[in-house]
Coordinates of C-alpha atoms and ligand atoms in Angstrom, one line a residue:
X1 CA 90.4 78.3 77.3
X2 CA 89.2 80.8 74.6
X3 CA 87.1 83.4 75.7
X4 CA 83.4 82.7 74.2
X5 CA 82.3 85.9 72.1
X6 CA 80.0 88.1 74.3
X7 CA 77.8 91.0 74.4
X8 CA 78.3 92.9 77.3
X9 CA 75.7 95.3 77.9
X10 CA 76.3 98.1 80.9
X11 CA 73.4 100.3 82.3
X12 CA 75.1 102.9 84.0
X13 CA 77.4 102.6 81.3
X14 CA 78.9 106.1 81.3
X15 CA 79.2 106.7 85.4
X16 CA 81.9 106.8 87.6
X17 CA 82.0 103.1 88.3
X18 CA 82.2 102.1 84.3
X19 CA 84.8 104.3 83.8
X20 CA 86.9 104.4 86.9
X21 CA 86.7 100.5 87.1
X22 CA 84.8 98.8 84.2
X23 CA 86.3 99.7 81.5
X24 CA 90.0 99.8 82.7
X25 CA 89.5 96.3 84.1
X26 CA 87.9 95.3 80.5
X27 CA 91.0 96.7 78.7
X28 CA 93.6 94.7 80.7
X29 CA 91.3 91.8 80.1
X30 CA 91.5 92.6 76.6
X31 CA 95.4 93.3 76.2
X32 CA 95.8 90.2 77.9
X33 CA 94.1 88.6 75.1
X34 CA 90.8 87.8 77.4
X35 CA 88.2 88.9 75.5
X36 CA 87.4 87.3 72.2
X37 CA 87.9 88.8 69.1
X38 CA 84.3 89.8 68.5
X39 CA 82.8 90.7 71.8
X40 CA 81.4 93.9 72.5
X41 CA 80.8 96.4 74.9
X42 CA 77.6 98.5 74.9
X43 CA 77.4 101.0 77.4
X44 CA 73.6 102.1 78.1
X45 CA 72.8 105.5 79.7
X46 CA 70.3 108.8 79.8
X47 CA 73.2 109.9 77.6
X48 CA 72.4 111.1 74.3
X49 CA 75.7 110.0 73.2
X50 CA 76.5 107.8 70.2
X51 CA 79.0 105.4 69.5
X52 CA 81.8 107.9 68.4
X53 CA 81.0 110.5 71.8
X54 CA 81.3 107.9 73.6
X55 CA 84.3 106.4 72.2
X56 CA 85.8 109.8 72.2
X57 CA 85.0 110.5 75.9
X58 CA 86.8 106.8 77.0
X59 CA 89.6 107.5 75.1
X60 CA 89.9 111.1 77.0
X61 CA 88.9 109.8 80.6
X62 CA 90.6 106.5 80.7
X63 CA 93.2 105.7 78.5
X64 CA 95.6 107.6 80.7
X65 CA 94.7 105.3 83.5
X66 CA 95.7 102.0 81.8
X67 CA 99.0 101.2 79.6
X68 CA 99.8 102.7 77.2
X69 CA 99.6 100.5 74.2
X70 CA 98.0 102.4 71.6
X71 CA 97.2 98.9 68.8
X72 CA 95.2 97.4 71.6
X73 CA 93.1 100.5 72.2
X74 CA 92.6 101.0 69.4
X75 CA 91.2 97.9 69.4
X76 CA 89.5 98.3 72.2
X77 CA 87.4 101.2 71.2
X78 CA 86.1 99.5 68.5
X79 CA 84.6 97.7 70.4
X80 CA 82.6 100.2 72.2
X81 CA 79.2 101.2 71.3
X82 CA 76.1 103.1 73.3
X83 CA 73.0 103.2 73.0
X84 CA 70.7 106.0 75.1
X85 CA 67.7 104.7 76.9
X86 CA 65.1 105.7 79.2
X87 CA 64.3 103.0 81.3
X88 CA 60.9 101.9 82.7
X89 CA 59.7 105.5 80.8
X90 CA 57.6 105.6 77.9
X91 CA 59.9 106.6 75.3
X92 CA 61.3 102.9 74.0
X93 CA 63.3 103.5 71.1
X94 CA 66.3 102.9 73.0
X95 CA 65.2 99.2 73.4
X96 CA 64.5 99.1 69.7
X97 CA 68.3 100.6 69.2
X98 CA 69.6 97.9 71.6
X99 CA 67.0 95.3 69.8
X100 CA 68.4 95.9 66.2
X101 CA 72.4 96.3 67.9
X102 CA 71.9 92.1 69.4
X103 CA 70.1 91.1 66.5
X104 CA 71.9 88.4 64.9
X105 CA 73.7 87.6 68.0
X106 CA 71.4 85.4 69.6
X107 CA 74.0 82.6 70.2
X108 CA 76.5 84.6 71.8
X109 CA 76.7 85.2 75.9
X110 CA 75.0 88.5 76.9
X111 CA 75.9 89.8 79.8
X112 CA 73.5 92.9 81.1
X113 CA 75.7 94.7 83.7
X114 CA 73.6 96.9 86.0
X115 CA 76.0 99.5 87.4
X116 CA 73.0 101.9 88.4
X117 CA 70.9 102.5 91.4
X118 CA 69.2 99.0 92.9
X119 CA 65.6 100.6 92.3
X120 CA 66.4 100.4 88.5
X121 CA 67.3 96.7 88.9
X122 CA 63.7 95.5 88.3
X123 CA 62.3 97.9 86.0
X124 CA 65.4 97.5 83.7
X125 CA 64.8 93.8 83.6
X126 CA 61.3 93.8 82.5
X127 CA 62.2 96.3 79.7
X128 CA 64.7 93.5 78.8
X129 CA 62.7 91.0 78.6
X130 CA 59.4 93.2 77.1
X131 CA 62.1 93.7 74.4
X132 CA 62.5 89.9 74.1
X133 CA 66.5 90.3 75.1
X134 CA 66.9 87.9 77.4
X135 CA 68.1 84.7 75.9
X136 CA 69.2 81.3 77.6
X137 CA 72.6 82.5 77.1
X138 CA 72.1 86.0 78.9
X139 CA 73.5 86.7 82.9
X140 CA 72.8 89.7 85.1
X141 CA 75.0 91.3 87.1
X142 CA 74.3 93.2 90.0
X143 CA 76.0 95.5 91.9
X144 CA 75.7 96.7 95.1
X145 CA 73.9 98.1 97.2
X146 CA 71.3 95.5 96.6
X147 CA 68.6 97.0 98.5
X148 CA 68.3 99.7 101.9
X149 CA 66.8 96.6 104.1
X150 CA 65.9 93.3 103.8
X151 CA 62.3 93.7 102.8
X152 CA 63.5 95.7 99.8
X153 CA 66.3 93.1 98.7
X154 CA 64.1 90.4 98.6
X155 CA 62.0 92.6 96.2
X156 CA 64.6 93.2 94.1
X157 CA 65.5 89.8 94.2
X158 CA 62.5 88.7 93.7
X159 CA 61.6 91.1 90.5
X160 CA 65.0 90.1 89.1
X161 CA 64.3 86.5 89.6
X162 CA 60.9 86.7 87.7
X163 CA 63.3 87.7 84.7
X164 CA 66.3 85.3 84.9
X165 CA 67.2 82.3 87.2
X166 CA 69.1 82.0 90.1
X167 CA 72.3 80.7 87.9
X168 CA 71.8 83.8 85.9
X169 CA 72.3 86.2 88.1
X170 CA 75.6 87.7 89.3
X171 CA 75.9 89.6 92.5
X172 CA 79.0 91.4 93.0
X173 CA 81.0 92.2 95.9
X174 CA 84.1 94.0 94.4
X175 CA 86.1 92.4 97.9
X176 CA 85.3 88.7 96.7
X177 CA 87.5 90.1 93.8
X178 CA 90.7 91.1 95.3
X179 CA 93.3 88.6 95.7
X180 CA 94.0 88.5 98.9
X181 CA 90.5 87.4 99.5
X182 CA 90.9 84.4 97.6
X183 CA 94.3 83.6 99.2
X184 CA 91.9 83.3 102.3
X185 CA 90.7 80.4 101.0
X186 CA 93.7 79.4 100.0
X187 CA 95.8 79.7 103.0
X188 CA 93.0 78.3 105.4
X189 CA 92.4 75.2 103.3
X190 CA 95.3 74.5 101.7
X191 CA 97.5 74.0 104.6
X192 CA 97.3 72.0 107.6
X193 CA 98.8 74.0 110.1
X194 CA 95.9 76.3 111.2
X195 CA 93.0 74.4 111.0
X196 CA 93.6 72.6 114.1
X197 CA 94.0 75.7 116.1
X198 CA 91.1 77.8 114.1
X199 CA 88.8 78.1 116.7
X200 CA 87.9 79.4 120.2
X201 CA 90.1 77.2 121.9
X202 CA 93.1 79.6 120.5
X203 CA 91.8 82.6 119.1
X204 CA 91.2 85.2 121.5
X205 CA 89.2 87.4 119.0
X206 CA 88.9 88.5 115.4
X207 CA 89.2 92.1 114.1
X208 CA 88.0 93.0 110.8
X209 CA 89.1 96.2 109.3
X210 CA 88.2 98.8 106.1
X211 CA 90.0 102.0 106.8
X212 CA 90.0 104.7 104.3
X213 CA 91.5 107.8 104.3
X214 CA 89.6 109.3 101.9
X215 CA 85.7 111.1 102.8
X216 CA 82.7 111.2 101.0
X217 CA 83.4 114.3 98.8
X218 CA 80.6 114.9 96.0
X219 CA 79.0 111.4 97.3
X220 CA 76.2 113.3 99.6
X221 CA 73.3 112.0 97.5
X222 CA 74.3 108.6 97.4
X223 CA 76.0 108.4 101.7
X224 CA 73.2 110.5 103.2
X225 CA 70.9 107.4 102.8
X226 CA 73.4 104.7 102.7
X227 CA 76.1 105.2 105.4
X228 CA 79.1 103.2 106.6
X229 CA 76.7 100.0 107.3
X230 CA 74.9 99.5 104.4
X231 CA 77.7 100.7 102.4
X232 CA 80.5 98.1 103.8
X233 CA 79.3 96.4 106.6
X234 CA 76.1 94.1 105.1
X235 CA 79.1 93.2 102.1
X236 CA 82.0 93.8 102.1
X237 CA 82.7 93.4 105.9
X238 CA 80.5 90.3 106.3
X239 CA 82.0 88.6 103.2
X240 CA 85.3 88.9 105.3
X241 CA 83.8 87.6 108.3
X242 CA 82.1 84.5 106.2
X243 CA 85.2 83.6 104.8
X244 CA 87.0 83.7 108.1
X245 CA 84.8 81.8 109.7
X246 CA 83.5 79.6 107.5
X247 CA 84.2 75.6 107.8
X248 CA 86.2 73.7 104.9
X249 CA 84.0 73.2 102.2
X250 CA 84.2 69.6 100.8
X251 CA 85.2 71.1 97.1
X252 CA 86.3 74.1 95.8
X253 CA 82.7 74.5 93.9
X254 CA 80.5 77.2 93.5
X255 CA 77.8 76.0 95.6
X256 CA 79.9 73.9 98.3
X257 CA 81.7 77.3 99.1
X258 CA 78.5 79.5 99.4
X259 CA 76.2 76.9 101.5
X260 CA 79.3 77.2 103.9
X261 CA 79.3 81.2 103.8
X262 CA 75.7 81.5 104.4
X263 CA 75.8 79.3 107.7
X264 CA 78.0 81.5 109.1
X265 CA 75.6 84.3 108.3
X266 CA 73.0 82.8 110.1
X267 CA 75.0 81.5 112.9
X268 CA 75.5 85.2 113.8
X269 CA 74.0 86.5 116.5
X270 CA 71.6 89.3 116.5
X271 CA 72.0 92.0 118.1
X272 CA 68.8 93.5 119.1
X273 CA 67.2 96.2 121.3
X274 CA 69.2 97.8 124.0
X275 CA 72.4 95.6 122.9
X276 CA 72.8 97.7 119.9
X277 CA 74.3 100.6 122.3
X278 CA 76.1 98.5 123.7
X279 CA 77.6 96.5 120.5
X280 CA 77.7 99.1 118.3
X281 CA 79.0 102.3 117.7
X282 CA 78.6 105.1 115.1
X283 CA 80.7 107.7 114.1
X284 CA 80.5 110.4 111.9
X285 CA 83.7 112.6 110.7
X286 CA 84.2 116.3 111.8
X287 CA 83.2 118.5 108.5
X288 CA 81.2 115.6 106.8
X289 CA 78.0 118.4 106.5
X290 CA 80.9 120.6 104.8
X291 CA 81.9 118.2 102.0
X292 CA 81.2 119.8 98.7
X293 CA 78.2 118.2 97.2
X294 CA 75.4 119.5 95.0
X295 CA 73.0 118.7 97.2
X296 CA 72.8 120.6 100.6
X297 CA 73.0 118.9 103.8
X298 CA 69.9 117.9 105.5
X299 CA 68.3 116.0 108.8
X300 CA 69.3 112.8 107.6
X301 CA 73.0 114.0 107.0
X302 CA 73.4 115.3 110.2
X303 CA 72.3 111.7 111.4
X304 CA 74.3 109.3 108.9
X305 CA 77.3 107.7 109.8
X306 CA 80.7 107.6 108.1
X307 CA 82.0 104.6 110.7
X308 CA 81.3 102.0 112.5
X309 CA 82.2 99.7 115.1
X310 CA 80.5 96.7 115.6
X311 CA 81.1 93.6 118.3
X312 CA 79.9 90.3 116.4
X313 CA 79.6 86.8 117.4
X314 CA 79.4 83.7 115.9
X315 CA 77.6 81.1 117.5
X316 CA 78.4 78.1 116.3
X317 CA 80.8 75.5 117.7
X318 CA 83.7 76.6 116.6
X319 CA 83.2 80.0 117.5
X320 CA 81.2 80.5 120.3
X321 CA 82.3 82.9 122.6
X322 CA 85.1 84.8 120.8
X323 CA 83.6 88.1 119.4
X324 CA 84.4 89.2 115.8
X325 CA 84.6 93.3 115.8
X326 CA 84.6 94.5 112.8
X327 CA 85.2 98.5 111.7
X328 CA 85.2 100.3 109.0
X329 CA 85.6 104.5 108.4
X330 CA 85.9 107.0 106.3
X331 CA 88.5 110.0 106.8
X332 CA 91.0 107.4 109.1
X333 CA 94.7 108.5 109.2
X334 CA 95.5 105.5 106.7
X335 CA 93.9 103.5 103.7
X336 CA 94.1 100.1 105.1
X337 CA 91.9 96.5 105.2
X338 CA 92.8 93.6 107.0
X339 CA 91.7 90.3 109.3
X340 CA 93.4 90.2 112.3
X341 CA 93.5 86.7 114.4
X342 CA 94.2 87.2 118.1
X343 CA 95.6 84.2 119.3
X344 CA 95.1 83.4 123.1
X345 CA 98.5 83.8 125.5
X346 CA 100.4 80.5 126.1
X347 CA 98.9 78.8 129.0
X348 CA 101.8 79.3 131.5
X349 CA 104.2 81.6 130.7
X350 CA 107.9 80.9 131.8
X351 CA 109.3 83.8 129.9
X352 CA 108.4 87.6 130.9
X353 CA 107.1 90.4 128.5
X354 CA 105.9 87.9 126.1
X355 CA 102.7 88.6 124.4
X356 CA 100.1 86.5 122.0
X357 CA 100.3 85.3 118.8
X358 CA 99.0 87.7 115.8
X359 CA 98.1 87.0 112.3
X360 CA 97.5 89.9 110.1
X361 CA 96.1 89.0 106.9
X362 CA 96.5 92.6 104.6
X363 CA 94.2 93.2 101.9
X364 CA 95.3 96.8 101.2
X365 CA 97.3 98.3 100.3
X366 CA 100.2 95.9 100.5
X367 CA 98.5 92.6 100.1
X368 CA 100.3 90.2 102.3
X369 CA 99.9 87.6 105.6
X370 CA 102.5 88.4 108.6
X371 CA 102.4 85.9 111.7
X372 CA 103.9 87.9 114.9
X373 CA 105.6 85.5 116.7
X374 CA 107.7 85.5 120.1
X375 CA 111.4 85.3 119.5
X376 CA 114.4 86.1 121.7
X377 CA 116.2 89.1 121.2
X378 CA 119.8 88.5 121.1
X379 CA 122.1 88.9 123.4
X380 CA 123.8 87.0 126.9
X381 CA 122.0 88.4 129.3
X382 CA 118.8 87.8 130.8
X383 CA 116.1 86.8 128.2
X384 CA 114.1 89.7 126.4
X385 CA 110.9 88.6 124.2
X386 CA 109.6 90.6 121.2
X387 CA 107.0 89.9 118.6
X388 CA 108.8 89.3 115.7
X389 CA 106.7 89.2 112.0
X390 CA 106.5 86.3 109.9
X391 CA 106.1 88.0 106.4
X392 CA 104.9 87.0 103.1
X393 CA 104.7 89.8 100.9
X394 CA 102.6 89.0 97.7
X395 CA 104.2 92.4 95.9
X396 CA 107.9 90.4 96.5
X397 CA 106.9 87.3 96.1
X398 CA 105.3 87.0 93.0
X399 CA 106.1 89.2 90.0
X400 CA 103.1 88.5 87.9
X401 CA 100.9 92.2 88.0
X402 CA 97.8 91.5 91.0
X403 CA 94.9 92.0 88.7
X404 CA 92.0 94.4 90.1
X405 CA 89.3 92.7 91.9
X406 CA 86.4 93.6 89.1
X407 CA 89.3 92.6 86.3
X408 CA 88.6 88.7 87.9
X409 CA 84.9 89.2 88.6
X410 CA 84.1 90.5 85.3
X411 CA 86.2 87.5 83.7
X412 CA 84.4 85.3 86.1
X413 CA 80.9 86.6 84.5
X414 CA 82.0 85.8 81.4
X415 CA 83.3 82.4 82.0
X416 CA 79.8 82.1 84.2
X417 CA 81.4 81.2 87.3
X418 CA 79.2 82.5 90.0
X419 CA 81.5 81.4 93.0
X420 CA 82.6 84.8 93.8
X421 CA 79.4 86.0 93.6
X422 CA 76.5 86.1 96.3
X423 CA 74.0 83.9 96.0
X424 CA 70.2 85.7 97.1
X425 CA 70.1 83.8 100.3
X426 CA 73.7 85.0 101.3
X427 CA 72.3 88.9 100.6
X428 CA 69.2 88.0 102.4
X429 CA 70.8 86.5 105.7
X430 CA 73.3 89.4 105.6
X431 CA 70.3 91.7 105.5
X432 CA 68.6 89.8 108.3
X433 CA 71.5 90.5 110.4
X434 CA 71.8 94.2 109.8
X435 CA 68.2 94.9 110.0
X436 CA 67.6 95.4 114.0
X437 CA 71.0 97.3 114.2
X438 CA 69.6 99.7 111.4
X439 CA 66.4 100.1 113.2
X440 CA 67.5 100.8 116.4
X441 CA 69.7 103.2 115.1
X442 CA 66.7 105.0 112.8
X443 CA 64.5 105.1 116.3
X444 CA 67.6 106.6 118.5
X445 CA 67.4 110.0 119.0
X446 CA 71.1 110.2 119.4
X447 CA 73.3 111.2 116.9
X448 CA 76.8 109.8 115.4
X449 CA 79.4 110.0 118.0
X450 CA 81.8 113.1 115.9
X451 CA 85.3 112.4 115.2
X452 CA 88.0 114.4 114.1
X453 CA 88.8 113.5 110.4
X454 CA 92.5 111.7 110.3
X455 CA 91.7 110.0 113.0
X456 CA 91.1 106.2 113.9
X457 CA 87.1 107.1 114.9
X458 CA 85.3 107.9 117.7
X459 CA 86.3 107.3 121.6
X460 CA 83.2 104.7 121.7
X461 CA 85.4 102.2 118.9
X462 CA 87.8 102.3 121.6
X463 CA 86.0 101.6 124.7
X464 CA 83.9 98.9 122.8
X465 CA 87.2 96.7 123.1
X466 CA 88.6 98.2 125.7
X467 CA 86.1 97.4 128.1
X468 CA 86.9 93.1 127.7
X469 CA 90.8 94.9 127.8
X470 CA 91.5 94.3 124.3
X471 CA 92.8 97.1 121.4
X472 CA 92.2 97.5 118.3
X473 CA 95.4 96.5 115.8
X474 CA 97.6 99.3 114.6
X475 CA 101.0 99.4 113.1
X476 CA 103.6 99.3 115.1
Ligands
BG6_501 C1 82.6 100.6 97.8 C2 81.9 101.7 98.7 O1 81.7 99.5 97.7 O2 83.8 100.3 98.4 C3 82.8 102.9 98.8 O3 80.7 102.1 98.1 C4 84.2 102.5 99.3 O4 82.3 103.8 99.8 C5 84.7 101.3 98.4 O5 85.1 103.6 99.2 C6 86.0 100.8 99.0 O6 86.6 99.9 98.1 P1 88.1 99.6 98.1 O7 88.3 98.5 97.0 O8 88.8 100.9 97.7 O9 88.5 99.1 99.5

């Protein structure tokens, strides 16, 4: 279907985000003939630029990221535009810019993308609609993190909400975006195979991973107060876990799929009190206090953590009893996200050296599913067992180029589909989740177990599995 023409208005228009991943997601959308002849982008920031600076500083800091096809951007840069602001301040002639820039356009979608810090969300929003901006037309888009805690989600939440309605307003979690995500859905409820043995009755346990190589260099100001929890865990990480465990949704619908989501979010245990030692574990990365930053290392730096390892249930029927651990670091030996399924050992083994069942569903960086299964190596004497992989390789499979995850979700925004998106009770019960493992943490006088950088974390994301004698997955 043809694109409808839009306004796409980002705050936070000129920072790292826009330009690492915005605007090169925007100009694939574009070359791909995505964007309708008319629509616009309007980046908003403290700037002080106009339309040609910041033309001129996209065309120097991201056309060598994209393809080189120099009609289109051309193209593309036309439609750029910014306008400087000063939001919730007194100085409002950046709303009158904006004002005059949508006048006329009333009809078209507007899109207000809020790629800035989650304490701007509300003020930005009543500046929008003091300037009369918002019209029935209009979304908001979120990003992350949406909040430090629950308490100060649901205000955001609730300030945004005073502004636009529930349908309005687009959440994003860049993971819903990437494609192997989706092909979760896809391969759980599109074929019949699994589904029967989905459960506890097969799987042993469930391993959720987000391993990057890279640290937290020139990010002090922002991971001081955020950390490996807040940062992955309450999204990205729980998103994975959702759609994992999730039951089939009776349609592939934008509210049939989230209802299901969010009861696994609140079938999840808590972990509270004195269980948090015990089902948790921090980490934090030898020479984190050393990364270059311009601000200095303080208390809370010395107390953040750049991993974690956490032992989650489900309790549900489907699920009770096998634990979900999920992990994520930074400054591990390998950039690497993936579900792991632990399938239970046959129930009487006649062969020897034989172990379970695997499946390993890659996210990154080769996106693809691999089933380890038993087979018999060959040969006439006596029988020898090895775990063989079952591959599907998306990069051989399929030619087509695997878009970037905020390439679909900013399509999806302007299509206003909201599926990928989370819905304020989803945030809210993730939140509700995380809060007593936060806390505890904040009261401990303990700090972050260290670990050496290029390494898979701390000796206590070891022992947490190795206790029930289980491993975490790593390649062979
Ligand atoms: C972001 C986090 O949400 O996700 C970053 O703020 C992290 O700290 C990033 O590096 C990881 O995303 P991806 O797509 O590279 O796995």
């Amino acid at each position: 279907p043809l694109a409808h023409e839009a306004d796409l208005v980002v705050f936070g228009g000129t920072g790292d985000l826009s330009m690492r991943k915005l605007l090169p997601a925007l100009f694939h959308s574009d070359l791909e003939g995505r964007l309708a002849p008319q629509t616009r982008i309007i980046a908003m920031s403290r700037g002080g630029l106009d339309d040609a600076d910041f033309r001129g500083k996209v065309d120097s800091e991201v056309r060598q990221s994209v393809p080189d096809e120099s009609e289109a951007w051309q193209r593309f840069l036309g439609r750029l535009h910014h306008v400087s602001v000063d939001v919730g301040g007194d100085d409002t002639s950046g709303w009158a810019a904006l004002t005059r820039l949508l006048a006329g356009h009333e009809q078209r979608d507007r899109v207000f993308y809020l790629a800035s810090p989650p304490m701007t969300f509300g003020p930005f929003c009543r500046d929008l609609h003091g300037a009369g901006l918002i019209t029935p037309q209009s979304r908001v888009v979120l990003e992350k993190p949406l909040g430090r805690d629950l308490a100060s989600s649901q205000l955001i939440n609730a300030e945004v909400g005073r502004y636009f309605a529930e349908e309005q307003i687009f959440r994003i979690d860049h993971y819903l975006g990437k494609e192997t995500v989706q092909n979760l859905l896809v391969l759980r409820f599109a074929n019949a195979f699994l589904e029967p043995i989905w459960n506890s009755l097969w799987i042993d346990h469930v391993q959720i991973t987000a391993a990057e190589s890279v640290g937290t260099p020139g990010r002090r100001g922002y991971y001081d107060h955020a950390g490996a929890l807040r940062d992955m865990v309450q999204n990205h990480l729980l998103q994975l876990l959702t759609l994992t465990a999730m039951e089939p949704p009776a349609r592939n619908d934008r509210e049939a799929i989230r209802d299901e989501k969010v009861k696994v979010l609140q079938a999840l245990r808590p972990i509270v009190g004195d269980e948090v030692s015990r089902f948790t574990v921090r980490g934090q990365y030898d020479g984190y206090l050393d990364e270059p930053s311009s601000t200095p290392p303080t208390e809370l730096s010395k107390r953040v953590e750049t991993f974690t390892a956490i032992r989650a249930e489900v309790k549900n029927w489907r699920w009770s009893g096998v634990p979900f651990y999920l992990r994520t670091g930074k400054r591990m030996p390998y950039r690497r996200s993936e579900i792991v399924i632990q399938f239970k050992d046959v129930p009487h083994a006649i062969f020897p050296g034989g172990s379970p069942n695997r499946l390993v569903i890659r996210l990154q960086p080769e996106e693809g599913i691999e089933l380890h299964i038993m087979a018999k190596e060959p040969g006439a004497g006596e029988v020898t067992l090895k775990p063989v992989p079952l591959k599907l390789s998306f990069g051989q499979t399929f030619t087509a180029r695997v878009p970037e995850a905020y390439e679909r979700l900013l399509s999806d925004v302007l299509a206003g589909n909201p599926t990928l998106f989370m819905r304020r009770d989803e945030v809210e019960a993730a939140w509700r989740w995380i809060d007593p493992i936060l806390e505890a943490w904040e009261s401990s006088s303990e700090l972050p177990e260290p670990y050496p950088g290029g390494t898979t974390g701390p000796a206590g994301a070891h022992e947490l599995l190795g206790r029930s004698g289980r491993a975490w997955h790593e390649e062979e």
